[in-house]
Coordinates of C-alpha atoms in Angstrom, one line a residue:
M1 CA 95.4 79.5 113.4
P2 CA 97.7 77.1 112.3
S3 CA 101.1 78.9 112.0
H4 CA 102.9 77.9 108.9
L5 CA 100.1 79.2 106.2
N6 CA 99.6 82.7 107.9
P7 CA 100.7 84.9 110.8
V8 CA 100.6 83.5 114.2
Y9 CA 97.8 84.9 116.1
T10 CA 99.0 86.9 119.1
N11 CA 96.6 88.7 120.2
E12 CA 93.2 91.3 119.1
D13 CA 95.4 93.4 116.9
E14 CA 98.4 91.7 116.0
F15 CA 98.8 88.9 114.2
S16 CA 103.4 88.2 113.5
F17 CA 104.7 85.6 111.9
G18 CA 106.7 84.5 115.0
D19 CA 110.0 82.7 115.5
R20 CA 108.7 79.9 117.1
A21 CA 105.8 79.2 114.7
I22 CA 108.5 78.7 111.9
K23 CA 110.5 76.9 113.6
N24 CA 108.6 74.2 114.7
D25 CA 107.1 74.1 111.7
P26 CA 108.0 71.2 109.0
F27 CA 105.5 73.0 106.2
N28 CA 107.0 76.5 106.7
N29 CA 109.1 76.1 103.0
M30 CA 105.0 75.6 100.5
M31 CA 104.9 77.2 97.7
Y32 CA 101.8 78.6 98.7
Q33 CA 102.8 80.7 101.8
K34 CA 103.5 83.4 98.9
E35 CA 99.5 83.9 99.3
N36 CA 98.9 84.8 103.2
L37 CA 97.2 88.2 104.1
T38 CA 99.2 90.7 104.4
V39 CA 98.9 92.3 107.3
G40 CA 100.1 96.1 108.2
S41 CA 99.6 99.4 108.6
L42 CA 101.4 102.4 107.7
N43 CA 101.6 103.6 111.5
G44 CA 103.1 100.2 112.5
P45 CA 102.3 96.5 112.6
K46 CA 98.8 96.3 114.5
T47 CA 96.4 95.6 111.8
Y48 CA 94.2 98.7 113.6
R49 CA 94.3 99.2 117.4
S50 CA 91.4 97.8 119.7
R51 CA 89.7 101.3 120.2
Q52 CA 89.1 101.8 116.7
K53 CA 87.9 98.7 115.3
Y54 CA 85.5 99.3 118.6
I55 CA 84.6 103.8 117.6
T56 CA 83.6 101.7 114.0
V57 CA 81.1 98.9 115.6
A58 CA 79.6 101.6 117.9
I59 CA 79.0 103.5 114.4
L60 CA 77.0 100.2 112.9
C61 CA 75.1 99.8 116.1
F62 CA 73.5 103.7 115.9
I63 CA 72.4 103.1 112.4
N64 CA 71.6 99.5 113.2
L65 CA 69.9 101.0 116.1
I66 CA 67.9 104.1 113.8
N67 CA 67.4 102.0 111.1
Y68 CA 64.8 99.7 113.2
I69 CA 63.5 102.8 114.2
D70 CA 62.6 103.7 111.7
R71 CA 61.3 100.9 109.4
F72 CA 58.5 100.1 113.2
T73 CA 58.3 103.6 114.1
I74 CA 54.6 103.5 111.5
A75 CA 53.3 100.3 112.3
G76 CA 53.8 102.1 116.2
I77 CA 51.1 104.9 114.5
L78 CA 49.6 102.4 112.0
K79 CA 45.5 103.2 113.3
N80 CA 47.1 106.8 112.8
V81 CA 48.9 106.1 109.2
Q82 CA 45.4 103.7 108.0
A83 CA 42.5 107.1 109.3
Y84 CA 44.8 110.0 107.1
Y85 CA 44.9 107.5 104.1
S86 CA 41.3 106.3 105.0
L87 CA 43.5 102.7 104.2
Q88 CA 42.6 99.0 105.3
N89 CA 44.0 96.6 107.3
A90 CA 45.4 94.8 103.6
T91 CA 46.6 98.2 102.6
G92 CA 48.4 98.7 106.2
G93 CA 49.5 95.9 105.2
L94 CA 51.5 96.5 102.2
L95 CA 52.6 99.4 103.9
Q96 CA 55.5 97.3 104.9
T97 CA 55.7 95.2 102.1
S98 CA 56.2 97.7 99.9
F99 CA 59.5 98.8 102.3
I100 CA 60.4 95.4 102.6
C101 CA 60.2 94.9 98.6
S102 CA 62.6 97.7 98.2
Y103 CA 64.5 96.6 100.4
M104 CA 64.9 93.1 99.7
I105 CA 65.1 93.5 96.0
M106 CA 68.6 96.1 96.2
A107 CA 70.2 94.5 99.2
P108 CA 71.8 91.8 96.4
V109 CA 73.2 94.2 94.5
F110 CA 74.2 96.1 97.0
G111 CA 75.8 93.0 98.7
Y112 CA 77.7 92.9 94.7
L113 CA 79.0 95.4 95.7
G114 CA 79.4 95.0 98.7
D115 CA 82.5 92.6 97.6
R116 CA 84.4 94.9 95.6
F117 CA 84.5 98.1 97.0
S118 CA 84.2 100.5 99.6
R119 CA 81.9 100.1 102.0
K120 CA 82.3 103.4 103.7
I121 CA 81.4 105.2 101.4
I122 CA 78.2 102.6 100.2
I123 CA 76.9 102.1 104.2
A124 CA 77.7 106.2 104.5
C125 CA 76.1 106.8 100.8
G126 CA 71.9 104.7 101.8
V127 CA 72.3 106.1 105.1
A128 CA 72.2 109.1 104.1
F129 CA 69.5 107.9 100.6
W130 CA 67.1 106.5 103.3
S131 CA 66.9 110.0 106.1
M132 CA 65.7 112.1 103.1
T133 CA 63.9 109.7 101.7
T134 CA 61.8 109.4 105.1
L135 CA 62.1 113.5 106.2
L136 CA 60.1 113.8 102.6
G137 CA 57.4 111.4 103.3
S138 CA 56.3 113.1 106.4
F139 CA 55.0 116.5 103.5
V140 CA 52.8 113.7 101.3
P141 CA 49.2 115.6 101.8
S142 CA 46.4 112.2 102.3
H143 CA 45.2 112.4 98.3
L144 CA 48.7 111.2 97.3
F145 CA 48.4 107.7 99.7
G146 CA 50.6 106.7 96.1
I147 CA 53.8 109.2 96.2
F148 CA 53.2 107.5 99.7
I149 CA 53.4 104.5 99.2
F150 CA 56.7 105.0 96.2
L151 CA 58.5 106.6 99.4
R152 CA 58.7 103.4 102.0
A153 CA 60.0 101.8 98.8
L154 CA 62.5 103.4 98.5
V155 CA 63.3 103.7 102.5
G156 CA 64.3 100.4 101.9
T157 CA 66.3 100.3 99.5
G158 CA 68.2 103.3 100.8
E159 CA 68.4 100.3 104.8
A160 CA 69.1 97.4 102.3
S161 CA 72.4 99.5 101.7
Y162 CA 73.5 98.5 105.1
S163 CA 71.5 96.7 105.9
T164 CA 74.4 93.4 103.7
I165 CA 77.0 95.6 104.2
A166 CA 78.6 96.2 107.5
P167 CA 78.0 92.8 109.4
T168 CA 80.6 91.5 106.5
I169 CA 83.0 94.5 108.8
I170 CA 82.8 93.2 112.1
G171 CA 83.6 89.7 110.5
D172 CA 86.7 91.6 109.5
L173 CA 87.9 93.0 112.4
F174 CA 87.1 90.3 115.3
S175 CA 86.9 86.5 115.0
K176 CA 85.7 83.5 117.4
D177 CA 84.3 84.7 120.6
Q178 CA 84.9 87.8 120.0
R179 CA 82.8 88.8 116.8
S180 CA 80.2 86.7 117.6
K181 CA 80.6 89.3 120.6
M182 CA 80.4 91.9 118.8
L183 CA 77.9 90.5 116.2
A184 CA 75.2 90.0 120.0
I185 CA 76.1 93.6 120.2
F186 CA 75.4 94.6 116.5
Y187 CA 71.5 93.1 116.8
F188 CA 70.9 94.2 119.8
A189 CA 70.1 97.1 117.8
I190 CA 67.4 94.9 116.1
P191 CA 64.9 93.9 119.5
V192 CA 65.8 98.0 120.5
G193 CA 64.7 99.6 117.1
S194 CA 62.1 97.9 116.5
G195 CA 60.9 98.6 120.8
L196 CA 61.8 102.4 119.9
G197 CA 59.8 102.8 116.8
Y198 CA 57.0 102.3 118.3
I199 CA 57.1 103.7 121.4
V200 CA 58.7 107.2 119.6
G201 CA 55.8 106.2 117.3
D202 CA 53.6 106.8 120.3
Q203 CA 54.8 109.4 121.7
I204 CA 55.1 111.5 118.8
V205 CA 51.9 111.4 118.0
N206 CA 50.1 112.0 122.4
H207 CA 52.5 114.9 122.3
T208 CA 52.0 116.3 118.8
G209 CA 49.0 115.1 117.7
E210 CA 50.6 114.7 114.0
W211 CA 51.5 111.7 112.8
Q212 CA 54.0 113.3 110.3
W213 CA 56.8 113.9 113.3
A214 CA 57.5 110.8 114.1
L215 CA 58.6 110.3 110.5
R216 CA 61.4 113.9 111.1
V217 CA 62.7 112.1 114.2
T218 CA 65.0 108.7 112.9
P219 CA 66.1 111.2 109.3
V220 CA 68.0 113.8 112.1
L221 CA 70.0 111.4 112.8
G222 CA 70.9 110.2 109.9
F223 CA 72.0 112.6 108.2
I224 CA 75.1 112.8 110.9
S225 CA 75.4 108.9 111.1
V226 CA 77.0 110.1 107.5
L227 CA 79.5 112.4 109.1
I228 CA 80.9 109.8 111.5
T229 CA 81.4 106.8 109.0
F230 CA 83.0 109.3 106.9
I231 CA 85.2 110.6 109.9
Y232 CA 85.5 107.2 111.8
V233 CA 84.6 103.3 110.2
K234 CA 87.3 101.3 109.2
D235 CA 86.9 99.1 106.3
P236 CA 89.3 96.4 107.4
P237 CA 90.8 93.6 103.9
R238 CA 88.5 91.6 102.8
G239 CA 88.8 87.9 106.1
E240 CA 91.2 90.3 108.1
A241 CA 90.5 89.3 111.1
D242 CA 90.4 85.4 109.8
G243 CA 94.2 85.2 108.8
G244 CA 93.2 83.7 105.4
T245 CA 94.5 83.9 102.4
T246 CA 94.2 87.2 99.6
F247 CA 91.6 86.4 97.2
E248 CA 90.4 87.0 93.4
H249 CA 86.7 88.0 92.6
S250 CA 84.8 85.3 91.0
T251 CA 81.9 85.8 88.9
L252 CA 78.4 86.6 90.6
T253 CA 77.5 83.7 88.9
A254 CA 80.0 81.4 90.3
D255 CA 79.8 83.2 93.8
L256 CA 75.3 81.5 93.7
L257 CA 76.7 78.7 92.9
D258 CA 78.5 78.9 95.4
L259 CA 76.5 79.8 97.6
F260 CA 73.2 77.4 96.7
K261 CA 75.8 74.0 97.1
T262 CA 76.7 74.9 101.0
K263 CA 73.6 73.6 102.9
S264 CA 74.0 75.0 105.2
F265 CA 73.5 78.4 104.8
V266 CA 69.9 77.7 102.5
Y267 CA 68.7 75.7 105.3
S268 CA 70.3 78.2 108.0
T269 CA 68.3 80.4 105.3
L270 CA 65.1 79.0 105.5
G271 CA 64.3 78.9 108.6
F272 CA 65.2 82.8 109.7
T273 CA 63.1 83.0 107.0
S274 CA 59.9 81.0 109.8
V275 CA 61.4 83.9 112.3
T276 CA 61.1 87.2 110.2
F277 CA 57.1 85.6 109.2
A278 CA 56.5 85.0 112.0
T279 CA 58.3 89.0 113.7
G280 CA 56.3 90.9 110.7
A281 CA 53.7 89.7 111.0
L282 CA 53.3 90.3 115.4
G283 CA 55.7 93.2 115.3
W284 CA 53.4 95.2 112.3
F285 CA 50.3 94.1 113.4
G286 CA 50.3 93.6 117.4
P287 CA 50.0 96.6 118.8
K288 CA 46.2 97.1 117.1
Y289 CA 45.5 93.5 118.0
M290 CA 46.4 94.5 121.6
E291 CA 45.1 97.6 120.9
L292 CA 41.6 95.9 120.0
A293 CA 41.9 93.9 123.1
F294 CA 42.3 96.6 125.1
S295 CA 38.7 97.6 124.1
K296 CA 36.8 94.8 125.0
H297 CA 38.6 95.2 128.2
A298 CA 38.5 99.0 128.8
K299 CA 38.1 98.4 132.8
E300 CA 42.1 97.0 132.4
L301 CA 44.3 99.7 130.2
L302 CA 43.1 102.5 128.0
P303 CA 43.8 101.6 124.4
S304 CA 46.5 104.7 124.0
N305 CA 49.6 102.3 125.9
A306 CA 49.3 98.9 123.8
S307 CA 52.3 100.6 121.3
L308 CA 54.1 102.0 124.8
I309 CA 53.9 98.5 125.8
F310 CA 54.1 96.6 122.3
G311 CA 57.8 99.0 121.9
I312 CA 58.7 97.8 126.0
I313 CA 58.5 94.4 125.8
T314 CA 59.6 93.7 122.0
C315 CA 63.2 96.3 123.4
I316 CA 63.1 93.8 126.6
A317 CA 63.4 90.5 124.9
G318 CA 65.6 91.5 122.2
I319 CA 68.1 92.0 124.2
V320 CA 67.5 89.1 127.0
G321 CA 66.7 86.8 123.6
V322 CA 70.1 88.4 122.6
I323 CA 71.7 87.5 125.4
I324 CA 70.7 84.2 126.3
G325 CA 71.5 83.2 122.2
S326 CA 74.8 84.3 121.8
S327 CA 76.1 83.2 125.5
A328 CA 74.0 79.6 124.2
S329 CA 76.4 79.5 121.2
Q330 CA 79.7 80.6 122.8
Y331 CA 78.9 77.6 125.8
F332 CA 77.4 75.3 123.7
R333 CA 79.4 74.3 120.9
R334 CA 82.7 73.9 123.1
M335 CA 81.3 70.7 123.7
N336 CA 78.8 70.1 120.0
A337 CA 80.0 71.0 116.8
R338 CA 75.8 71.5 115.6
A339 CA 75.4 74.0 118.7
D340 CA 74.5 77.2 116.6
P341 CA 71.3 75.5 114.0
L342 CA 70.5 73.2 117.8
I343 CA 69.9 76.3 120.0
C344 CA 68.3 77.7 117.3
A345 CA 65.8 74.9 116.9
Y346 CA 64.5 74.9 119.2
G347 CA 64.8 78.4 120.5
V348 CA 62.3 78.0 117.7
I349 CA 59.8 75.0 118.7
I350 CA 59.6 76.9 122.2
S351 CA 57.8 80.4 120.9
V352 CA 55.2 78.8 118.8
P353 CA 53.2 76.9 122.2
L354 CA 53.9 80.8 123.8
I355 CA 53.0 83.0 121.2
F356 CA 49.7 80.5 120.0
S357 CA 49.1 81.2 124.2
G358 CA 48.9 84.6 123.3
V359 CA 47.6 85.1 120.6
V360 CA 44.9 83.5 122.5
V361 CA 44.2 83.9 126.3
V362 CA 44.0 88.1 125.5
E363 CA 40.9 87.1 124.9
Y364 CA 40.0 85.8 129.1
S365 CA 42.8 87.9 130.2
I366 CA 45.9 90.7 129.2
L367 CA 48.1 90.1 131.6
V368 CA 49.5 87.2 130.7
A369 CA 48.6 87.3 127.2
W370 CA 51.4 90.3 127.7
I371 CA 54.2 88.1 129.9
L372 CA 53.9 84.8 126.8
I373 CA 54.4 87.1 123.9
F374 CA 57.7 87.7 125.8
L375 CA 59.2 85.0 126.1
G376 CA 58.4 84.0 122.8
E377 CA 59.7 87.2 122.0
V378 CA 62.8 85.8 124.0
C379 CA 62.8 82.6 121.8
L380 CA 62.9 84.1 118.2
C381 CA 65.8 86.8 119.2
V382 CA 67.6 83.8 121.4
N383 CA 68.6 83.5 117.1
W384 CA 69.5 86.9 115.5
T385 CA 73.0 86.4 116.5
I386 CA 73.9 82.7 115.5
V387 CA 72.0 83.2 112.3
A388 CA 75.0 85.9 111.5
D389 CA 77.3 84.0 112.6
M390 CA 77.5 80.9 111.1
L391 CA 76.7 82.7 107.8
L392 CA 80.4 84.0 108.6
Y393 CA 81.9 80.7 108.8
V394 CA 80.5 79.2 106.8
I395 CA 81.6 81.7 103.5
V396 CA 84.3 83.1 102.1
P397 CA 85.1 86.8 103.0
T398 CA 85.0 87.8 99.8
R399 CA 80.9 86.0 99.5
R400 CA 79.6 87.5 102.5
S401 CA 78.4 90.4 101.2
I402 CA 76.6 88.6 98.8
A403 CA 75.0 86.1 101.3
E404 CA 74.3 88.5 103.7
A405 CA 72.1 90.0 100.6
V406 CA 71.0 86.5 99.2
Q407 CA 69.1 85.8 102.7
I408 CA 68.0 89.1 103.3
L409 CA 66.0 88.7 100.0
V410 CA 65.1 85.3 101.4
S411 CA 64.4 85.8 104.3
H412 CA 62.0 89.0 104.1
A413 CA 60.5 87.9 100.5
F414 CA 59.4 85.1 101.5
G415 CA 59.9 86.3 105.4
D416 CA 58.4 89.8 106.4
A417 CA 57.3 91.5 103.0
A418 CA 55.3 88.8 103.1
S419 CA 53.2 88.4 105.9
P420 CA 51.4 91.9 106.7
Y421 CA 49.8 91.8 103.5
I422 CA 49.2 88.4 104.0
I423 CA 47.4 88.5 107.8
G424 CA 46.1 91.7 106.7
L425 CA 44.8 90.4 103.6
V426 CA 42.6 87.0 104.9
S427 CA 41.8 89.3 108.7
D428 CA 40.0 92.2 105.7
K429 CA 38.4 88.1 104.5
I430 CA 37.2 86.7 107.9
F431 CA 34.7 89.6 107.9
L432 CA 34.4 90.4 105.2
H433 CA 30.6 93.2 104.7
S434 CA 31.1 94.1 109.4
N435 CA 32.3 97.1 111.1
S436 CA 32.5 95.5 113.9
S437 CA 35.9 96.4 116.4
Y438 CA 34.4 91.8 118.0
H439 CA 34.8 91.0 114.8
D440 CA 37.7 92.8 113.5
F441 CA 39.2 91.7 116.8
L442 CA 38.7 88.0 115.6
S443 CA 39.7 88.5 113.0
L444 CA 43.3 89.1 113.7
Q445 CA 43.3 87.1 115.9
Y446 CA 42.1 83.8 113.5
A447 CA 45.2 85.3 111.3
L448 CA 48.0 85.5 114.0
Y449 CA 47.2 81.9 114.0
I450 CA 49.3 81.6 111.0
P451 CA 52.5 82.8 111.7
T452 CA 52.3 80.0 114.3
G453 CA 52.6 76.7 112.2
V454 CA 54.8 78.8 109.9
L455 CA 57.8 78.4 112.5
V456 CA 57.8 74.5 113.0
I457 CA 58.3 74.7 109.2
G458 CA 61.7 77.3 110.7
A459 CA 62.4 75.1 113.2
F460 CA 62.6 71.5 111.3
F461 CA 64.9 73.8 108.5
F462 CA 67.1 74.5 111.7
F463 CA 67.4 70.6 112.4
L464 CA 68.6 70.0 108.8
T465 CA 71.1 72.7 109.2
A466 CA 73.3 71.0 111.5
I467 CA 73.1 67.8 110.2
H468 CA 75.6 70.1 107.4
I469 CA 76.9 72.4 109.4
E470 CA 80.6 71.6 110.6
K471 CA 81.9 70.0 107.1
D472 CA 80.5 73.3 105.6
K473 CA 82.7 75.0 107.4
A474 CA 85.3 73.0 106.9
K475 CA 84.6 73.7 104.2
C476 CA 85.0 77.6 104.2
S477 CA 87.8 77.2 106.1
F478 CA 89.4 75.6 103.6
A479 CA 89.1 77.6 101.3
T480 CA 90.0 80.7 103.8
H481 CA 93.6 79.3 104.6
G482 CA 94.5 77.0 101.9
L483 CA 94.1 74.0 103.4
Y484 CA 92.1 71.0 104.7
P485 CA 91.4 70.1 107.8
P486 CA 92.2 73.1 110.1
L487 CA 92.9 71.8 113.2
H488 CA 90.3 74.1 114.8
I489 CA 87.3 74.4 113.7
F490 CA 84.7 74.5 116.9
T491 CA 86.1 74.8 119.8
E492 CA 89.9 73.7 120.5
D493 CA 90.0 70.8 120.0
S494 CA 91.2 68.8 117.3
M495 CA 89.0 66.6 114.8
Q496 CA 88.9 63.0 112.9
F497 CA 89.2 61.8 109.5
P498 CA 88.8 59.0 107.4
A499 CA 92.7 57.4 106.1
D500 CA 90.5 57.9 102.9
D501 CA 89.2 61.0 102.1
I502 CA 92.5 62.5 103.2
T503 CA 95.7 60.0 101.5
P504 CA 95.0 58.5 98.4
D505 CA 98.2 57.2 98.8
D506 CA 101.4 57.1 101.1
K507 CA 99.4 57.2 104.4
S508 CA 103.0 57.1 106.0
S509 CA 103.4 61.0 105.3
L510 CA 101.5 61.8 107.2
P511 CA 102.5 64.1 110.1
A512 CA 102.3 63.0 114.0
P513 CA 100.3 65.1 115.5
P514 CA 98.9 68.6 115.9
Y515 CA 100.1 69.6 112.4
M516 CA 97.3 70.2 110.3
L517 CA 97.6 68.3 107.0
P518 CA 98.9 70.4 104.1
V519 CA 97.4 70.4 101.0
K520 CA 100.0 68.4 99.4
N521 CA 99.2 66.1 101.6
A522 CA 95.8 66.2 101.3
L523 CA 92.7 66.4 98.7
T524 CA 92.9 69.1 95.9
K525 CA 90.9 72.4 96.6
N526 CA 88.0 71.7 94.0
E527 CA 88.5 67.4 94.3
Y528 CA 87.5 68.1 98.5
M529 CA 84.6 71.0 97.2
G530 CA 82.6 68.2 95.2
S531 CA 83.3 65.0 98.0
N532 CA 80.7 64.3 100.5
I533 CA 84.1 64.5 103.5
D534 CA 81.7 64.8 106.6
V535 CA 83.9 66.2 109.4
L536 CA 83.7 64.5 113.0
P537 CA 84.6 66.6 116.0
S538 CA 87.9 64.1 118.1
Q539 CA 90.1 65.2 120.7
E540 CA 93.9 64.6 118.5
V541 CA 94.3 64.3 115.2
T542 CA 93.4 60.6 114.5
V543 CA 93.6 58.2 110.8
L544 CA 91.3 55.8 110.6

């Protein structure tokens, strides 16, 4: 952290203006030092005690867990719901599509509010809303499917209030590797919650005989989480963990224009969209596809176990994938500034043959198919934490909620909102006039080839992200800390810049290494934001 512009980083909880930093700093009298973020509390100099920060993260993880349990419970009992409401595959897929459409449309609204108002209150109210609508949906009779799908859409509205805001709170509580670790824990809830959703739905149906009871578990947990959110969750000042300057809120138009100019954000969002397309299709129709495969291999396993096995595989694959992704990110970006998007790209590329093979070989060996699907899901889950971390370090703190919202909107609109309906529609059209279970199996098999092609396109977008990630992080650091260039963009190594891009006038005014250059000796913020300066890693500050 630059000592001449920001508080000195003392430990995870404390910042201070140390004597050593002021004594050794030739720029400590600069005028814009007054813009520093004031860090403190009524109880002392610490921002938030570690215990409070970790309690906040634990609560947010718990909410994220029940969020995904609720979202995938329907997938685990899809056959029961289709039988109850007499639905075909396309209409069954529309259940998830309606939920995601509401979720993605409302995400920008909550993103805008999350950058300007109390995030804790928005989260608590949103969780209460989706818990209530989930509970009401369990009482809709069989002749009122329209009301049921409407309530599922409202569940998406409530969940949007949480998903757009929670990662930004974690981003403001922690920084650097600690932030990556906390995000990894937070995103464990996605695969674990998804897997538990299949398991909870399947087991409750087996024990009660009624699928409606599966929708009455998460609302109880949701109401409990609302209470503990109001009591224990802390909402830190935006940008606090980064030690950045305070920001005035800009207009929504200015926020969106800045997001779309940040190429690494745009390309990583498109890459992530391919992942959500594939996981949405597999998550929705995977259990049913495996049940149909079990029907062909009745001697191997009973069809009713498909959702349970799929849920267990999703849980384990998610945990392994998130651990691999987070660990690889923290290790390799010390050596390569572009490591994060490259890890995502290679993870997606490796998943393509695994998932494709898993869909194909299920006709011949269910065990091999499970193994291949498991490995494919591990590769896809590698990027969950990394994509979120990239967003936080290329977007300024006061635009992170709207950035999360835009990423949710795009990734779900063209990802898991569309894929269940598309896969269901394609599978229905392949054997349009057949009621054979074998034809149903084949039609789903052919339709599930589509996500593998989409994943190839997604890997391409992650490679494009790698081209722009360094420059975009430099821009974010400049906007946050008020100077260019930042000394530590990805690693503890210093940086190298062409002299003509830094000091168009007097090169002799450059400070000696390892100091960073102040704004008065560099380009202005507006000049820099519109420039095409490339940032190159090096071992020391060098004037070329």
